[in-house]
Tab-separated table of C-alpha atoms in Angstrom:
chain	number	residue	atom	x	y	z
A	1	UNK	CA	112.351	64.291	119.071
A	2	UNK	CA	110.315	67.491	118.717
A	3	UNK	CA	111.753	69.897	115.893
A	4	UNK	CA	110.961	72.980	118.144
A	5	UNK	CA	112.685	71.356	121.080
A	6	UNK	CA	115.356	74.319	122.301
A	7	UNK	CA	118.846	73.913	121.172
A	8	UNK	CA	121.554	73.512	123.891
A	9	UNK	CA	125.818	74.158	123.377
A	10	UNK	CA	127.388	72.321	126.081
A	11	UNK	CA	131.142	73.307	126.210
A	12	UNK	CA	133.282	71.651	128.726
A	13	UNK	CA	137.368	69.485	128.240
A	14	UNK	CA	136.257	67.084	131.009
A	15	UNK	CA	134.495	64.480	128.689
A	16	UNK	CA	132.553	63.036	132.035
A	17	UNK	CA	130.939	66.236	132.556
A	18	UNK	CA	129.734	66.980	128.974
A	19	UNK	CA	128.245	63.168	128.275
A	20	UNK	CA	126.547	63.171	131.797
A	21	UNK	CA	125.402	67.236	131.510
A	22	UNK	CA	124.046	66.052	127.648
A	23	UNK	CA	122.506	62.892	128.961
A	24	UNK	CA	120.170	64.859	131.483
A	25	UNK	CA	119.480	67.138	129.321
A	26	UNK	CA	118.270	65.149	126.506
A	27	UNK	CA	116.270	63.166	128.710
A	28	UNK	CA	114.107	66.579	129.696
A	29	UNK	CA	113.704	66.872	125.632
A	30	UNK	CA	116.428	69.376	124.845
A	31	UNK	CA	118.428	69.228	121.405
A	32	UNK	CA	122.166	68.756	122.884
A	33	UNK	CA	125.529	69.219	121.315
A	34	UNK	CA	128.776	68.948	122.983
A	35	UNK	CA	132.289	71.080	122.257
A	36	UNK	CA	135.323	69.784	124.195
A	37	UNK	CA	137.392	73.479	123.596
A	38	UNK	CA	136.779	76.957	122.495
A	39	UNK	CA	137.543	76.128	118.632
A	40	UNK	CA	135.109	73.297	118.311
A	41	UNK	CA	132.390	75.817	120.206
A	42	UNK	CA	132.574	78.187	117.442
A	43	UNK	CA	132.493	75.882	114.940
A	44	UNK	CA	129.502	74.512	116.496
A	45	UNK	CA	127.800	77.786	117.117
A	46	UNK	CA	128.443	79.211	113.469
A	47	UNK	CA	126.867	76.424	112.269
A	48	UNK	CA	123.429	76.623	114.371
A	49	UNK	CA	122.446	79.228	116.810
A	50	UNK	CA	121.874	77.885	120.184
A	51	UNK	CA	118.704	78.873	122.562
A	52	UNK	CA	121.471	78.557	125.322
A	53	UNK	CA	125.105	77.895	126.027
A	54	UNK	CA	126.650	75.823	129.007
A	55	UNK	CA	130.183	77.396	128.456
A	56	UNK	CA	133.367	75.665	130.831
A	57	UNK	CA	135.679	78.729	132.021
A	58	UNK	CA	138.966	76.593	132.380
A	59	UNK	CA	139.516	74.938	128.793
A	60	UNK	CA	142.628	74.190	127.174
A	61	UNK	CA	142.983	76.342	124.048
A	62	UNK	CA	140.846	79.575	125.329
A	63	UNK	CA	139.509	80.379	128.608
A	64	UNK	CA	135.728	80.621	128.825
A	65	UNK	CA	135.753	84.584	129.744
A	66	UNK	CA	137.593	85.414	127.029
A	67	UNK	CA	135.062	83.425	124.242
A	68	UNK	CA	131.932	84.824	126.223
A	69	UNK	CA	133.579	88.680	125.685
A	70	UNK	CA	134.173	87.331	121.928
A	71	UNK	CA	130.579	86.198	121.073
A	72	UNK	CA	129.001	89.509	123.254
A	73	UNK	CA	131.333	91.717	120.471
A	74	UNK	CA	130.031	89.767	117.923
A	75	UNK	CA	125.991	89.101	118.374
A	76	UNK	CA	124.189	91.944	120.055
A	77	UNK	CA	120.953	89.324	120.253
A	78	UNK	CA	123.225	86.616	122.006
A	79	UNK	CA	121.303	83.840	123.537
A	80	UNK	CA	121.964	83.543	127.162
A	81	UNK	CA	125.145	81.979	128.586
A	82	UNK	CA	125.681	80.243	131.833
A	83	UNK	CA	129.505	79.674	133.128
A	84	UNK	CA	130.497	76.672	134.567
A	85	UNK	CA	133.502	76.367	136.742
A	86	UNK	CA	135.322	74.190	139.202
A	87	UNK	CA	137.580	76.500	140.503
A	88	UNK	CA	134.890	79.032	140.849
A	89	UNK	CA	136.089	82.352	142.345
A	90	UNK	CA	133.871	85.382	142.889
A	91	UNK	CA	136.223	87.706	140.676
A	92	UNK	CA	135.191	85.623	137.977
A	93	UNK	CA	131.543	85.004	138.593
A	94	UNK	CA	131.446	88.919	138.586
A	95	UNK	CA	133.791	89.565	135.340
A	96	UNK	CA	131.042	87.044	133.574
A	97	UNK	CA	128.051	88.759	134.914
A	98	UNK	CA	129.671	91.989	133.776
A	99	UNK	CA	129.965	90.648	130.083
A	100	UNK	CA	126.090	89.515	130.135
A	101	UNK	CA	126.426	85.789	131.181
A	102	UNK	CA	122.558	84.664	132.803
A	103	UNK	CA	124.444	83.104	135.636
A	104	UNK	CA	127.387	81.050	136.811
A	105	UNK	CA	127.234	77.419	137.931
A	106	UNK	CA	130.163	75.878	140.449
A	107	UNK	CA	131.163	72.108	140.111
A	108	UNK	CA	130.110	69.813	141.046
A	109	UNK	CA	127.432	70.495	139.433
A	110	UNK	CA	123.854	69.961	141.227
A	111	UNK	CA	121.656	68.630	138.957
A	112	UNK	CA	118.584	70.096	140.149
A	113	UNK	CA	120.242	73.658	139.910
A	114	UNK	CA	121.303	72.995	136.597
A	115	UNK	CA	117.771	72.087	135.846
A	116	UNK	CA	116.298	74.910	136.987
A	117	UNK	CA	118.682	77.609	135.636
A	118	UNK	CA	118.331	76.260	132.311
A	119	UNK	CA	114.627	76.251	132.234
A	120	UNK	CA	114.477	80.027	133.720
A	121	UNK	CA	117.383	80.880	131.065
A	122	UNK	CA	115.425	79.492	128.320
A	123	UNK	CA	112.083	81.168	130.031
A	124	UNK	CA	113.873	84.233	129.968
A	125	UNK	CA	114.918	84.112	126.289
A	126	UNK	CA	111.461	83.370	125.074
A	127	UNK	CA	109.602	86.057	126.625
A	128	UNK	CA	112.382	88.487	124.810
A	129	UNK	CA	111.564	87.049	121.376
A	130	UNK	CA	108.118	87.233	122.202
A	131	UNK	CA	108.223	90.868	123.415
A	132	UNK	CA	110.296	91.324	120.308
A	133	UNK	CA	107.302	90.100	117.773
A	134	UNK	CA	104.524	91.713	119.484
A	135	UNK	CA	106.343	95.270	119.612
A	136	UNK	CA	106.811	93.786	115.413
A	137	UNK	CA	103.184	92.958	115.280
A	138	UNK	CA	102.127	96.360	116.707
A	139	UNK	CA	102.374	98.358	113.730
A	140	UNK	CA	100.857	95.418	111.389
A	141	UNK	CA	97.921	94.600	113.489
A	142	UNK	CA	97.676	90.806	115.135
A	143	UNK	CA	95.364	88.965	112.011
A	144	UNK	CA	93.230	89.652	109.020
A	145	UNK	CA	90.420	92.114	109.771
A	146	UNK	CA	86.837	90.783	108.648
A	147	UNK	CA	84.140	88.895	109.557
A	148	UNK	CA	82.479	87.690	106.250
A	149	UNK	CA	82.344	84.076	105.126
A	150	UNK	CA	85.091	84.483	102.610
A	151	UNK	CA	87.768	85.445	105.749
A	152	UNK	CA	86.650	83.582	108.329
A	153	UNK	CA	86.780	80.281	105.559
A	154	UNK	CA	90.543	81.717	104.983
A	155	UNK	CA	91.480	81.472	108.529
A	156	UNK	CA	90.308	78.293	109.198
A	157	UNK	CA	91.926	76.842	106.184
A	158	UNK	CA	95.165	78.769	108.038
A	159	UNK	CA	94.773	77.252	111.429
A	160	UNK	CA	94.783	74.076	109.699
A	161	UNK	CA	98.119	74.681	107.779
A	162	UNK	CA	99.377	75.988	110.873
A	163	UNK	CA	99.445	72.550	112.433
A	164	UNK	CA	101.797	70.897	109.916
A	165	UNK	CA	105.232	72.241	108.690
A	166	UNK	CA	104.301	72.270	105.013
A	167	UNK	CA	105.704	75.017	103.078
A	168	UNK	CA	102.398	77.313	101.714
A	169	UNK	CA	102.031	79.218	98.510
A	170	UNK	CA	99.669	82.503	99.064
A	171	UNK	CA	98.314	83.408	95.821
A	172	UNK	CA	96.529	86.726	95.024
A	173	UNK	CA	96.001	90.094	93.910
A	174	UNK	CA	98.463	92.680	95.116
A	175	UNK	CA	97.524	94.625	98.356
A	176	UNK	CA	95.289	91.418	99.676
A	177	UNK	CA	97.405	91.225	102.676
A	178	UNK	CA	99.151	88.148	101.759
A	179	UNK	CA	102.107	89.191	104.601
A	180	UNK	CA	98.820	89.565	106.806
A	181	UNK	CA	97.913	85.891	106.108
A	182	UNK	CA	101.623	84.365	106.144
A	183	UNK	CA	101.730	86.110	109.835
A	184	UNK	CA	98.392	84.722	111.268
A	185	UNK	CA	99.722	81.305	109.712
A	186	UNK	CA	102.851	81.707	111.764
A	187	UNK	CA	101.025	82.993	114.671
A	188	UNK	CA	98.756	79.833	114.804
A	189	UNK	CA	101.493	77.637	114.466
A	190	UNK	CA	104.160	75.682	117.104
A	191	UNK	CA	106.989	78.127	115.589
A	192	UNK	CA	105.112	81.310	117.214
A	193	UNK	CA	107.597	82.092	119.496
A	194	UNK	CA	110.157	82.379	116.861
A	195	UNK	CA	110.760	85.005	114.673
A	196	UNK	CA	108.568	86.012	111.741
A	197	UNK	CA	111.226	87.060	109.067
A	198	UNK	CA	109.361	89.175	105.961
A	199	UNK	CA	111.239	89.876	103.001
A	200	UNK	CA	110.102	91.792	100.294
A	201	UNK	CA	111.917	89.373	97.409
A	202	UNK	CA	111.855	92.418	94.537
A	203	UNK	CA	113.499	94.700	96.808
A	204	UNK	CA	116.655	92.667	96.851
A	205	UNK	CA	119.040	93.323	93.974
A	206	UNK	CA	120.364	90.414	92.679
A	207	UNK	CA	123.994	91.152	93.353
A	208	UNK	CA	123.299	91.739	97.218
A	209	UNK	CA	120.741	88.541	97.438
A	210	UNK	CA	123.365	86.213	98.455
A	211	UNK	CA	124.214	88.149	102.049
A	212	UNK	CA	121.143	89.250	102.123
A	213	UNK	CA	119.497	85.184	102.301
A	214	UNK	CA	122.752	83.565	103.135
A	215	UNK	CA	124.793	85.788	105.679
A	216	UNK	CA	128.509	86.657	105.335
A	217	UNK	CA	131.431	86.039	107.078
A	218	UNK	CA	134.444	88.544	107.218
A	219	UNK	CA	137.309	88.216	109.463
A	220	UNK	CA	136.075	86.647	111.731
A	221	UNK	CA	132.960	88.807	111.961
A	222	UNK	CA	129.474	87.169	111.196
A	223	UNK	CA	126.235	88.582	109.610
A	224	UNK	CA	123.415	86.434	109.744
A	225	UNK	CA	121.373	86.548	106.761
A	226	UNK	CA	117.149	86.104	106.585
A	227	UNK	CA	117.438	82.346	106.603
A	228	UNK	CA	119.448	82.270	110.243
A	229	UNK	CA	117.292	85.090	111.814
A	230	UNK	CA	114.468	82.874	110.729
A	231	UNK	CA	115.647	79.586	112.712
A	232	UNK	CA	113.012	77.911	114.669
A	233	UNK	CA	110.398	80.385	113.085
A	234	UNK	CA	108.962	81.397	109.578
A	235	UNK	CA	110.730	82.792	106.856
A	236	UNK	CA	108.297	84.685	104.707
A	237	UNK	CA	109.136	85.415	101.005
A	238	UNK	CA	106.686	88.228	99.042
A	239	UNK	CA	106.214	87.912	95.687
A	240	UNK	CA	108.547	85.174	94.980
A	241	UNK	CA	108.582	85.742	90.772
A	242	UNK	CA	110.813	88.679	91.454
A	243	UNK	CA	113.868	86.248	92.483
A	244	UNK	CA	116.643	86.415	90.233
A	245	UNK	CA	117.609	82.765	88.855
A	246	UNK	CA	121.465	82.471	90.895
A	247	UNK	CA	119.421	82.910	93.929
A	248	UNK	CA	116.700	80.534	92.882
A	249	UNK	CA	119.343	77.863	92.318
A	250	UNK	CA	120.757	78.991	95.705
A	251	UNK	CA	117.466	78.737	97.939
A	252	UNK	CA	116.688	75.733	96.302
A	253	UNK	CA	119.896	73.903	97.523
A	254	UNK	CA	119.332	75.626	100.929
A	255	UNK	CA	115.987	74.430	101.887
A	256	UNK	CA	116.464	71.350	100.285
A	257	UNK	CA	119.380	70.302	102.787
A	258	UNK	CA	118.206	72.906	105.363
A	259	UNK	CA	121.979	73.969	105.292
A	260	UNK	CA	124.067	76.768	103.286
A	261	UNK	CA	127.651	77.938	103.075
A	262	UNK	CA	127.785	81.886	104.513
A	263	UNK	CA	129.316	84.325	101.849
A	264	UNK	CA	132.984	83.826	102.330
A	265	UNK	CA	132.455	80.871	104.850
A	266	UNK	CA	133.392	77.253	104.925
A	267	UNK	CA	131.357	75.570	107.507
A	268	UNK	CA	127.725	74.817	106.509
A	269	UNK	CA	125.482	76.530	108.547
A	270	UNK	CA	122.037	74.673	109.684
A	271	UNK	CA	118.598	75.858	110.087
A	272	UNK	CA	114.923	74.866	110.910
A	273	UNK	CA	112.692	77.259	109.034
A	274	UNK	CA	109.286	77.321	107.526
A	275	UNK	CA	108.982	79.164	104.090
A	276	UNK	CA	105.991	80.590	103.319
A	277	UNK	CA	105.817	82.548	100.134
A	278	UNK	CA	103.243	84.724	98.144
A	279	UNK	CA	102.652	85.363	94.325
A	280	UNK	CA	100.322	87.905	92.361
A	281	UNK	CA	101.604	86.428	89.264
A	282	UNK	CA	100.904	83.155	87.984
A	283	UNK	CA	103.903	81.351	88.436
A	284	UNK	CA	102.801	78.104	86.516
A	285	UNK	CA	103.784	80.636	83.176
A	286	UNK	CA	106.920	81.910	84.816
A	287	UNK	CA	108.286	78.565	84.797
A	288	UNK	CA	107.080	77.498	81.368
A	289	UNK	CA	109.120	80.182	80.500
A	290	UNK	CA	111.859	79.144	82.285
A	291	UNK	CA	112.130	82.327	84.619
A	292	UNK	CA	111.110	80.278	87.809
A	293	UNK	CA	112.916	76.899	88.368
A	294	UNK	CA	109.975	74.087	88.350
A	295	UNK	CA	111.857	72.147	91.166
A	296	UNK	CA	112.095	75.225	93.209
A	297	UNK	CA	108.510	76.032	92.477
A	298	UNK	CA	107.114	72.328	93.289
A	299	UNK	CA	109.519	72.477	96.433
A	300	UNK	CA	107.662	75.522	97.664
A	301	UNK	CA	103.787	74.836	96.461
A	302	UNK	CA	103.341	71.946	98.747
A	303	UNK	CA	100.208	73.528	99.696
A	304	UNK	CA	98.430	76.869	97.238
A	305	UNK	CA	95.833	78.866	99.594
A	306	UNK	CA	94.315	81.614	97.106
A	307	UNK	CA	93.743	84.983	99.621
A	308	UNK	CA	90.326	86.157	98.164
A	309	UNK	CA	90.087	90.268	96.627
A	310	UNK	CA	88.197	92.451	98.441
A	311	UNK	CA	85.929	92.843	95.886
A	312	UNK	CA	84.752	89.295	96.969
A	313	UNK	CA	83.764	89.896	100.360
A	314	UNK	CA	83.128	93.940	100.375
A	315	UNK	CA	80.934	93.321	103.132
A	316	UNK	CA	84.112	94.225	105.074
A	317	UNK	CA	84.992	97.382	103.687
A	318	UNK	CA	83.181	99.379	106.771
A	319	UNK	CA	84.943	97.411	109.414
A	320	UNK	CA	88.346	97.887	107.385
A	321	UNK	CA	87.686	101.569	107.345
A	322	UNK	CA	86.888	101.514	110.851
A	323	UNK	CA	89.994	99.396	112.142
A	324	UNK	CA	92.674	101.741	109.752
A	325	UNK	CA	90.587	104.748	111.415
A	326	UNK	CA	91.824	103.743	114.885
A	327	UNK	CA	95.335	102.476	113.526
A	328	UNK	CA	96.038	105.816	112.342
A	329	UNK	CA	94.566	107.386	115.340
A	330	UNK	CA	97.089	105.374	118.310
A	331	UNK	CA	100.174	104.753	115.710
A	332	UNK	CA	100.368	107.972	113.655
A	333	UNK	CA	98.591	110.086	116.164
A	334	UNK	CA	96.396	112.115	113.352
A	335	UNK	CA	93.331	113.457	113.927
A	336	UNK	CA	90.198	111.194	114.302
A	337	UNK	CA	88.043	111.217	111.217
A	338	UNK	CA	84.684	109.141	110.547
A	339	UNK	CA	83.533	108.195	106.963
A	340	UNK	CA	79.405	108.819	106.337
A	341	UNK	CA	77.128	105.968	105.738
A	342	UNK	CA	77.158	107.738	101.761
A	343	UNK	CA	80.699	107.110	101.829
A	344	UNK	CA	80.629	103.943	103.517
A	345	UNK	CA	78.329	102.738	101.170
A	346	UNK	CA	79.968	103.852	98.179
A	347	UNK	CA	83.081	102.294	99.229
A	348	UNK	CA	81.471	98.955	99.444
A	349	UNK	CA	80.408	98.759	96.024
A	350	UNK	CA	83.970	100.273	94.912
A	351	UNK	CA	86.015	97.406	93.070
A	352	UNK	CA	88.909	97.997	94.569
A	353	UNK	CA	91.735	97.029	92.226
A	354	UNK	CA	94.305	98.038	94.724
A	355	UNK	CA	92.884	95.637	97.491
A	356	UNK	CA	93.631	96.343	101.322
A	357	UNK	CA	96.410	98.160	100.208
A	358	UNK	CA	94.309	100.540	98.351
A	359	UNK	CA	91.711	101.128	101.169
A	360	UNK	CA	94.962	101.643	103.768
A	361	UNK	CA	96.488	103.927	101.954
A	362	UNK	CA	93.313	105.782	100.870
A	363	UNK	CA	92.054	106.174	104.898
A	364	UNK	CA	95.906	107.355	105.641
A	365	UNK	CA	95.478	110.039	102.406
A	366	UNK	CA	92.071	111.399	104.028
A	367	UNK	CA	93.362	111.719	107.428
A	368	UNK	CA	96.378	113.386	106.550
A	369	UNK	CA	94.560	116.032	103.788
A	370	UNK	CA	91.441	116.460	104.921
A	371	UNK	CA	89.693	118.401	107.418
A	372	UNK	CA	86.623	118.192	109.838
A	373	UNK	CA	85.235	115.149	111.883
A	374	UNK	CA	83.182	113.192	108.595
A	375	UNK	CA	84.024	112.025	105.560
A	376	UNK	CA	81.682	112.539	103.098
A	377	UNK	CA	81.075	111.028	100.082
A	378	UNK	CA	82.370	113.982	97.867
A	379	UNK	CA	86.069	113.954	99.531
A	380	UNK	CA	86.001	110.211	99.053
A	381	UNK	CA	85.057	110.492	95.117
A	382	UNK	CA	87.569	113.191	94.795
A	383	UNK	CA	90.572	111.214	96.622
A	384	UNK	CA	89.856	107.938	94.180
A	385	UNK	CA	89.551	110.036	90.991
A	386	UNK	CA	92.678	110.722	89.086
A	387	UNK	CA	94.943	113.720	90.136
A	388	UNK	CA	93.456	115.949	86.832
A	389	UNK	CA	90.099	115.395	87.981
A	390	UNK	CA	90.474	116.377	91.881
A	391	UNK	CA	89.088	119.594	92.632
A	392	UNK	CA	92.028	122.678	93.142
A	393	UNK	CA	93.022	123.079	96.533
A	394	UNK	CA	93.207	126.703	96.304
A	395	UNK	CA	93.718	128.066	100.035
A	396	UNK	CA	92.838	124.875	101.558
A	397	UNK	CA	96.665	123.547	101.244
A	398	UNK	CA	97.565	119.598	102.299
A	399	UNK	CA	98.215	119.708	105.813
A	400	UNK	CA	101.671	118.645	105.135
A	401	UNK	CA	102.267	121.996	103.514
A	402	UNK	CA	102.656	122.910	107.444
A	403	UNK	CA	105.573	120.918	107.683
A	404	UNK	CA	109.480	120.990	107.263
A	405	UNK	CA	110.565	120.568	103.919
A	406	UNK	CA	112.017	117.403	104.452
A	407	UNK	CA	108.984	115.788	106.328
A	408	UNK	CA	106.747	117.738	103.462
A	409	UNK	CA	109.046	115.719	100.583
A	410	UNK	CA	108.833	112.490	102.398
A	411	UNK	CA	104.722	112.683	102.800
A	412	UNK	CA	104.379	113.616	99.015
A	413	UNK	CA	106.843	110.932	97.775
A	414	UNK	CA	105.181	108.350	100.022
A	415	UNK	CA	102.147	109.244	98.195
A	416	UNK	CA	102.992	109.539	95.207
A	417	UNK	CA	104.645	106.213	95.018
A	418	UNK	CA	102.022	104.315	96.512
A	419	UNK	CA	99.481	105.899	94.067
A	420	UNK	CA	101.939	104.693	91.342
A	421	UNK	CA	102.681	101.162	92.801
A	422	UNK	CA	98.579	100.385	92.551
A	423	UNK	CA	98.039	101.645	88.954
A	424	UNK	CA	101.191	99.791	87.812
A	425	UNK	CA	99.653	96.593	89.488
A	426	UNK	CA	102.371	95.882	92.407
A	427	UNK	CA	105.023	96.009	89.633
A	428	UNK	CA	108.544	97.313	90.527
A	429	UNK	CA	109.811	97.188	86.909
A	430	UNK	CA	106.393	98.976	85.693
A	431	UNK	CA	106.633	101.438	88.291
A	432	UNK	CA	110.315	102.239	87.741
A	433	UNK	CA	109.578	102.499	83.816
A	434	UNK	CA	105.900	104.641	84.821
A	435	UNK	CA	108.291	107.410	86.846
A	436	UNK	CA	111.460	107.305	85.063
A	437	UNK	CA	113.520	106.272	87.759
A	438	UNK	CA	116.456	103.457	87.566
A	439	UNK	CA	115.049	100.450	89.727
A	440	UNK	CA	118.470	100.133	91.977
A	441	UNK	CA	117.068	104.170	93.087
A	442	UNK	CA	113.746	102.981	93.596
A	443	UNK	CA	114.285	100.012	96.057
A	444	UNK	CA	116.343	102.171	98.174
A	445	UNK	CA	113.527	105.315	98.160
A	446	UNK	CA	110.937	102.262	98.689
A	447	UNK	CA	113.213	101.087	101.368
A	448	UNK	CA	113.559	104.232	103.179
A	449	UNK	CA	109.921	105.069	103.112
A	450	UNK	CA	109.081	101.607	104.042
A	451	UNK	CA	106.653	101.252	101.301
A	452	UNK	CA	105.964	97.294	101.297
A	453	UNK	CA	105.788	95.529	98.246
């Protein structure tokens, strides 16, 4: 059966109906689980999130309206629920719809109508997920920018890998855009309608890692972790070398069995997730030194793909400059500026130690702090030089000086941290030491300023 087939939970206390509905849905290519009462339904739903629930109103232990109300209260992103009843009434239908049920079916069931409603409910759910995914992509871009042979070869390899579910390890220097390439892989795969969940492993403190990855159960309330959020989609683990040993062990077990326990939970949760990981460090050395589990390394490293540094496809620099100028004009409402030909030629020959991320930050800095339509060579050289080498501002104060104090401070802190982050090779540990900030506070600051690790 297709692993991506929608998963439907059928809840009904009548065995004949459960069996009939299940067989018809399976014949249509759906995956189906059956529950005879509310207790069993809760258990199955907690183990694996359905794409759709067919829920009977009258059951021996708890009625379907009560169960629907409970699920709506627990989960703001609840999948579509279609209510079924042999004792249909206008009141029940109105109450179910008010609570958020997708539709209402009366018994005896018309199988043609059932299949039509199931198809429509799944289409609606898919469109909602797709719209959420498109909103997420707007701020990031849809695919890697560049027309060079190097970038085209990399994209072709990713398209081929996208046709299979093998785990992929993306290797490359800090700032080359490994998350972008992972997203491109996801968008070209059969999982494209599922979630793309991006996590910077180094930004999760060890004490919070279990809850972040596996979720938590507390007094009947459920918090779904990253693995569940990525169910039927892709989980991108950025800079996997920064994962603490205990989380490595738990993640290994979860990926091997496609199941895990939430923190505080007792029922195994099953997920269908493709994992794409990235690293800027030589993981073989981490394995040899005992800092990274060898078995987890082999599990994640089914296929390795190197993402080239920007200096190896410098012909893409002018296109990237134009792309990010347009990006900041559209998404941050910054005034349009253009790079002069001399500035573009200079930047084509620049070594870009921070790669595409450094280029992006440079464009943003020049658009925020600069004035005038053209970005000339001298301004670019000053921006790339050290702070000590930059000309004195005099009366030409930065534009953010005119902002309220909190916004101006955020602008400064973001530029300051991104500068030192690039200078220290993208290492959070080195960044913390360089700026004299405790790592836990630094993680929170990086998160609050939306700085990608």
